[in-house]
Amino acid sequence: MNNPSTLDALIEALRCLPGVGPKSAQRMAYHLLQYDREGAARLSTALATALAQVRHCRLCNSFTEDEVCRLCRSGTRDASTLCVVEMPADLMMMEQTQIYRGMYFVLMGRLSPLDGVGPRELHLERLLKRVEDGQVREVLLATNFTAEGEATAHYIGELLKGRGLRVTRIARGVPVGGELEYTDAGTLAQAILERRELS
Amino acid sequence: MNNPSTLDALIEALRCLPGVGPKSAQRMAYHLLQYDREGAARLSTALATALAQVRHCRLCNSFTEDEVCRLCRSGTRDASTLCVVEMPADLMMMEQTQIYRGMYFVLMGRLSPLDGVGPRELHLERLLKRVEDGQVREVLLATNFTAEGEATAHYIGELLKGRGLRVTRIARGVPVGGELEYTDAGTLAQAILERRELS
Ligand SMILES: [Zn+2]
Ligand SMILES: [Zn+2]
């Protein structure tokens, strides 16, 4: 109303952030312009830089600045096991257990029919291509134990059947309904050790 | 950990937004890079543009792209009444009542000793200068009816005493503890009509 148009544009632009509605976008814009112009400038640059630099690893599909990420390049990992997780944060939780030494594939999401995310949107064909590198023997499904994560694991399990691969699922030591990102490393380590064949 | 550094920088930069902690900054960064690169680019540009364009109106202290904002320039407003509000959103609420036709002064905050915001941080000297333009006869205090808003109104009232000005406060029609931004226009209109002399 009395807002200058560039301020209105900023408020509107902030709404691209998940969970940010009109009121909190307005509060954020006022806060930045009034109290943290330095932070706002840093954010503007960080967004532009990340957009220019960050892409998906050709092997694990996680975020990287290179064609193949550091972990996939390392050469010290067990190339015969491929762990499938939903998000990069889950990969990091797996790494923190220090028990898993194989490779990863990051789905960058989960099957979620209600949100319009089906097998096509998840680009599961990339996962199929990945497991056919001649080295992968076991696929360890480490999606969340939420309804969507379980459905995703089940779907991928069916997809990989009959390809001569061992398909496993981390043990349900992770609390039912819980998410990997919020699980302590000890519980998750147990769940990795107790992984079972997918029936 | 396995995050590329530009992604970590983006996550860190997002934390300048009020109410955004490490977990939600991470979720926001993933979301933008995965699902809304267009929105992220728009946000980056909007931030830079707003930083370059938006400043404070020399008269009312609200956000504007000009030296003096549209409302202060309009010439159709009653220059003898100056309404003091905390934030631009409060000014907009006042305007929506269509009852107030005077000028404004936007504090861009409120006295909040716990957050280190005292009279100096609020730049109340600008308000004192503003009321001495020879036209202002009445100062209508329309800060929130929260503890901090009330304290701010009281402090400004004391500050303006003995300057030959009428100092008024909008009526406590606004629910105690409530904020202007979330009040319906009818209630607020009533509160303007029932404004009382500050005792
Ligand atoms: Zn990789
Ligand atoms: Zn103005």
PDB file of C-alpha atoms in Angstrom, chain B residues 14-171:
ATOM      1  CA  LEU B  14      19.747 -17.925   5.255  1.00  0.00           C
ATOM      2  CA  ARG B  15      20.121 -17.742   9.027  1.00  0.00           C
ATOM      3  CA  CYS B  16      20.031 -13.943   8.820  1.00  0.00           C
ATOM      4  CA  LEU B  17      16.264 -14.371   8.412  1.00  0.00           C
ATOM      5  CA  PRO B  18      14.404 -13.964  11.713  1.00  0.00           C
ATOM      6  CA  GLY B  19      13.145 -17.261  13.131  1.00  0.00           C
ATOM      7  CA  VAL B  20      15.294 -19.415  10.831  1.00  0.00           C
ATOM      8  CA  GLY B  21      17.565 -21.883  12.654  1.00  0.00           C
ATOM      9  CA  PRO B  22      20.169 -24.273  11.230  1.00  0.00           C
ATOM     10  CA  LYS B  23      17.705 -27.076  10.388  1.00  0.00           C
ATOM     11  CA  SER B  24      15.215 -24.881   8.584  1.00  0.00           C
ATOM     12  CA  ALA B  25      17.990 -22.966   6.790  1.00  0.00           C
ATOM     13  CA  GLN B  26      19.196 -26.311   5.462  1.00  0.00           C
ATOM     14  CA  ARG B  27      15.690 -27.315   4.424  1.00  0.00           C
ATOM     15  CA  MET B  28      15.222 -23.970   2.668  1.00  0.00           C
ATOM     16  CA  ALA B  29      18.527 -24.256   0.779  1.00  0.00           C
ATOM     17  CA  TYR B  30      17.767 -27.809  -0.398  1.00  0.00           C
ATOM     18  CA  HIS B  31      14.282 -26.774  -1.444  1.00  0.00           C
ATOM     19  CA  LEU B  32      15.484 -23.788  -3.453  1.00  0.00           C
ATOM     20  CA  LEU B  33      18.295 -25.641  -5.230  1.00  0.00           C
ATOM     21  CA  GLN B  34      16.165 -28.687  -5.930  1.00  0.00           C
ATOM     22  CA  TYR B  35      12.702 -27.331  -6.689  1.00  0.00           C
ATOM     23  CA  ASP B  36      12.753 -23.563  -7.076  1.00  0.00           C
ATOM     24  CA  ARG B  37      15.884 -22.184  -8.689  1.00  0.00           C
ATOM     25  CA  GLU B  38      13.769 -19.556 -10.403  1.00  0.00           C
ATOM     26  CA  GLY B  39      12.415 -18.358  -7.048  1.00  0.00           C
ATOM     27  CA  ALA B  40      15.919 -18.315  -5.601  1.00  0.00           C
ATOM     28  CA  ALA B  41      17.180 -16.185  -8.478  1.00  0.00           C
ATOM     29  CA  ARG B  42      14.232 -13.821  -8.036  1.00  0.00           C
ATOM     30  CA  LEU B  43      14.965 -13.591  -4.297  1.00  0.00           C
ATOM     31  CA  SER B  44      18.638 -12.855  -4.898  1.00  0.00           C
ATOM     32  CA  THR B  45      17.771 -10.022  -7.265  1.00  0.00           C
ATOM     33  CA  ALA B  46      14.962  -8.681  -5.072  1.00  0.00           C
ATOM     34  CA  LEU B  47      17.305  -8.493  -2.093  1.00  0.00           C
ATOM     35  CA  ALA B  48      19.975  -6.634  -4.050  1.00  0.00           C
ATOM     36  CA  THR B  49      17.441  -4.264  -5.610  1.00  0.00           C
ATOM     37  CA  ALA B  50      15.698  -3.501  -2.313  1.00  0.00           C
ATOM     38  CA  LEU B  51      19.039  -2.871  -0.613  1.00  0.00           C
ATOM     39  CA  ALA B  52      19.994  -0.456  -3.358  1.00  0.00           C
ATOM     40  CA  GLN B  53      16.628   1.332  -3.555  1.00  0.00           C
ATOM     41  CA  VAL B  54      14.890   1.276  -0.202  1.00  0.00           C
ATOM     42  CA  ARG B  55      15.680   3.940   2.369  1.00  0.00           C
ATOM     43  CA  HIS B  56      13.846   5.870   5.068  1.00  0.00           C
ATOM     44  CA  CYS B  57      11.492   8.754   4.335  1.00  0.00           C
ATOM     45  CA  ARG B  58      12.996  11.978   5.640  1.00  0.00           C
ATOM     46  CA  LEU B  59       9.647  12.967   7.172  1.00  0.00           C
ATOM     47  CA  CYS B  60       7.879   9.816   8.391  1.00  0.00           C
ATOM     48  CA  ASN B  61      10.889   7.449   8.656  1.00  0.00           C
ATOM     49  CA  SER B  62       8.991   4.675   6.833  1.00  0.00           C
ATOM     50  CA  PHE B  63      10.484   2.744   3.940  1.00  0.00           C
ATOM     51  CA  THR B  64      10.506   4.518   0.594  1.00  0.00           C
ATOM     52  CA  GLU B  65      12.488   4.721  -2.614  1.00  0.00           C
ATOM     53  CA  ASP B  66      12.403   8.522  -2.574  1.00  0.00           C
ATOM     54  CA  GLU B  67      13.673  11.165  -0.187  1.00  0.00           C
ATOM     55  CA  VAL B  68      10.086  11.818   0.935  1.00  0.00           C
ATOM     56  CA  CYS B  69       7.460   9.069   0.544  1.00  0.00           C
ATOM     57  CA  ARG B  70       4.235   9.290  -1.438  1.00  0.00           C
ATOM     58  CA  LEU B  71       2.017   9.734   1.617  1.00  0.00           C
ATOM     59  CA  CYS B  72       4.136  12.551   3.066  1.00  0.00           C
ATOM     60  CA  ARG B  73       4.215  14.258  -0.339  1.00  0.00           C
ATOM     61  CA  SER B  74       0.493  13.895  -1.077  1.00  0.00           C
ATOM     62  CA  GLY B  75      -0.543  17.374   0.127  1.00  0.00           C
ATOM     63  CA  THR B  76      -4.075  16.144   0.846  1.00  0.00           C
ATOM     64  CA  ARG B  77      -3.314  15.074   4.421  1.00  0.00           C
ATOM     65  CA  ASP B  78      -3.942  16.981   7.642  1.00  0.00           C
ATOM     66  CA  ALA B  79      -0.469  18.258   8.592  1.00  0.00           C
ATOM     67  CA  SER B  80      -1.562  19.211  12.114  1.00  0.00           C
ATOM     68  CA  THR B  81      -1.803  15.610  13.373  1.00  0.00           C
ATOM     69  CA  LEU B  82       1.133  13.220  13.543  1.00  0.00           C
ATOM     70  CA  CYS B  83       0.452   9.561  14.288  1.00  0.00           C
ATOM     71  CA  VAL B  84       3.317   7.557  15.799  1.00  0.00           C
ATOM     72  CA  VAL B  85       3.345   3.830  14.953  1.00  0.00           C
ATOM     73  CA  GLU B  86       5.889   1.097  15.494  1.00  0.00           C
ATOM     74  CA  MET B  87       6.162  -0.420  12.014  1.00  0.00           C
ATOM     75  CA  PRO B  88       5.088   0.224   8.393  1.00  0.00           C
ATOM     76  CA  ALA B  89       2.538  -2.594   8.713  1.00  0.00           C
ATOM     77  CA  ASP B  90       0.860  -0.614  11.503  1.00  0.00           C
ATOM     78  CA  LEU B  91       0.716   2.452   9.274  1.00  0.00           C
ATOM     79  CA  MET B  92      -1.040   0.367   6.644  1.00  0.00           C
ATOM     80  CA  MET B  93      -3.570  -0.849   9.218  1.00  0.00           C
ATOM     81  CA  MET B  94      -4.269   2.754  10.234  1.00  0.00           C
ATOM     82  CA  GLU B  95      -4.813   3.669   6.581  1.00  0.00           C
ATOM     83  CA  GLN B  96      -7.224   0.785   6.099  1.00  0.00           C
ATOM     84  CA  THR B  97      -9.570   2.273   8.702  1.00  0.00           C
ATOM     85  CA  GLN B  98     -10.013   5.290   6.349  1.00  0.00           C
ATOM     86  CA  ILE B  99     -10.679   7.408   9.436  1.00  0.00           C
ATOM     87  CA  TYR B 100      -7.257   8.896  10.022  1.00  0.00           C
ATOM     88  CA  ARG B 101      -6.225  11.622   7.583  1.00  0.00           C
ATOM     89  CA  GLY B 102      -3.112  13.046   9.247  1.00  0.00           C
ATOM     90  CA  MET B 103       0.603  12.395   8.877  1.00  0.00           C
ATOM     91  CA  TYR B 104       2.714   9.569  10.314  1.00  0.00           C
ATOM     92  CA  PHE B 105       5.948   8.884  12.066  1.00  0.00           C
ATOM     93  CA  VAL B 106       7.150   5.278  11.976  1.00  0.00           C
ATOM     94  CA  LEU B 107       9.461   4.343  14.855  1.00  0.00           C
ATOM     95  CA  MET B 108      10.709   1.213  13.072  1.00  0.00           C
ATOM     96  CA  GLY B 109      10.639  -0.576  16.392  1.00  0.00           C
ATOM     97  CA  ARG B 110       9.717  -0.062  20.033  1.00  0.00           C
ATOM     98  CA  LEU B 111      11.533   0.475  23.286  1.00  0.00           C
ATOM     99  CA  SER B 112      12.756  -2.935  24.383  1.00  0.00           C
ATOM    100  CA  PRO B 113      15.441  -2.780  27.065  1.00  0.00           C
ATOM    101  CA  LEU B 114      15.828  -6.578  27.074  1.00  0.00           C
ATOM    102  CA  ASP B 115      16.790  -6.467  23.393  1.00  0.00           C
ATOM    103  CA  GLY B 116      19.037  -3.443  23.918  1.00  0.00           C
ATOM    104  CA  VAL B 117      16.636  -1.057  22.177  1.00  0.00           C
ATOM    105  CA  GLY B 118      16.562   2.219  24.118  1.00  0.00           C
ATOM    106  CA  PRO B 119      15.574   5.774  23.118  1.00  0.00           C
ATOM    107  CA  ARG B 120      18.930   6.210  21.409  1.00  0.00           C
ATOM    108  CA  GLU B 121      18.519   3.084  19.234  1.00  0.00           C
ATOM    109  CA  LEU B 122      15.013   4.224  18.218  1.00  0.00           C
ATOM    110  CA  HIS B 123      16.441   7.611  17.139  1.00  0.00           C
ATOM    111  CA  LEU B 124      13.704   9.487  18.998  1.00  0.00           C
ATOM    112  CA  GLU B 125      15.586  12.710  18.272  1.00  0.00           C
ATOM    113  CA  ARG B 126      14.231  12.424  14.725  1.00  0.00           C
ATOM    114  CA  LEU B 127      10.686  12.374  16.102  1.00  0.00           C
ATOM    115  CA  LEU B 128      11.419  15.456  18.246  1.00  0.00           C
ATOM    116  CA  LYS B 129      12.719  17.251  15.174  1.00  0.00           C
ATOM    117  CA  ARG B 130       9.674  16.154  13.174  1.00  0.00           C
ATOM    118  CA  VAL B 131       7.108  17.604  15.623  1.00  0.00           C
ATOM    119  CA  GLU B 132       8.846  20.977  15.510  1.00  0.00           C
ATOM    120  CA  ASP B 133       7.872  21.735  11.918  1.00  0.00           C
ATOM    121  CA  GLY B 134       5.439  24.446  13.086  1.00  0.00           C
ATOM    122  CA  GLN B 135       2.411  22.562  11.732  1.00  0.00           C
ATOM    123  CA  VAL B 136       1.997  19.584  14.059  1.00  0.00           C
ATOM    124  CA  ARG B 137      -0.510  20.335  16.857  1.00  0.00           C
ATOM    125  CA  GLU B 138      -1.386  16.818  17.961  1.00  0.00           C
ATOM    126  CA  VAL B 139       0.701  13.683  18.311  1.00  0.00           C
ATOM    127  CA  LEU B 140      -1.444  10.526  18.259  1.00  0.00           C
ATOM    128  CA  LEU B 141       0.408   7.612  19.822  1.00  0.00           C
ATOM    129  CA  ALA B 142      -0.606   4.386  18.078  1.00  0.00           C
ATOM    130  CA  THR B 143       2.028   1.977  19.298  1.00  0.00           C
ATOM    131  CA  ASN B 144       0.864  -1.544  20.142  1.00  0.00           C
ATOM    132  CA  PHE B 145      -0.880  -2.317  23.422  1.00  0.00           C
ATOM    133  CA  THR B 146       1.817  -4.764  24.378  1.00  0.00           C
ATOM    134  CA  ALA B 147       4.016  -4.049  27.404  1.00  0.00           C
ATOM    135  CA  GLU B 148       6.738  -2.675  25.140  1.00  0.00           C
ATOM    136  CA  GLY B 149       4.333  -0.633  23.019  1.00  0.00           C
ATOM    137  CA  GLU B 150       2.746   0.894  26.110  1.00  0.00           C
ATOM    138  CA  ALA B 151       6.142   1.733  27.594  1.00  0.00           C
ATOM    139  CA  THR B 152       7.131   3.332  24.309  1.00  0.00           C
ATOM    140  CA  ALA B 153       3.948   5.448  24.236  1.00  0.00           C
ATOM    141  CA  HIS B 154       4.506   6.487  27.839  1.00  0.00           C
ATOM    142  CA  TYR B 155       8.123   7.430  27.202  1.00  0.00           C
ATOM    143  CA  ILE B 156       7.288   9.483  24.106  1.00  0.00           C
ATOM    144  CA  GLY B 157       4.428  11.147  25.993  1.00  0.00           C
ATOM    145  CA  GLU B 158       6.823  12.291  28.702  1.00  0.00           C
ATOM    146  CA  LEU B 159       9.286  13.431  26.060  1.00  0.00           C
ATOM    147  CA  LEU B 160       6.701  15.621  24.315  1.00  0.00           C
ATOM    148  CA  LYS B 161       5.245  17.173  27.483  1.00  0.00           C
ATOM    149  CA  GLY B 162       5.606  20.949  27.813  1.00  0.00           C
ATOM    150  CA  ARG B 163       6.064  21.509  24.096  1.00  0.00           C
ATOM    151  CA  GLY B 164       2.590  22.940  23.567  1.00  0.00           C
ATOM    152  CA  LEU B 165       1.398  19.809  21.765  1.00  0.00           C
ATOM    153  CA  ARG B 166      -1.722  17.772  22.322  1.00  0.00           C
ATOM    154  CA  VAL B 167      -0.535  14.218  22.975  1.00  0.00           C
ATOM    155  CA  THR B 168      -3.162  11.507  22.537  1.00  0.00           C
ATOM    156  CA  ARG B 169      -3.289   7.733  22.645  1.00  0.00           C
ATOM    157  CA  ILE B 170      -5.620   5.576  20.562  1.00  0.00           C
ATOM    158  CA  ALA B 171      -8.329   4.085  22.786  1.00  0.00           C
TER     159      ALA B 171
END
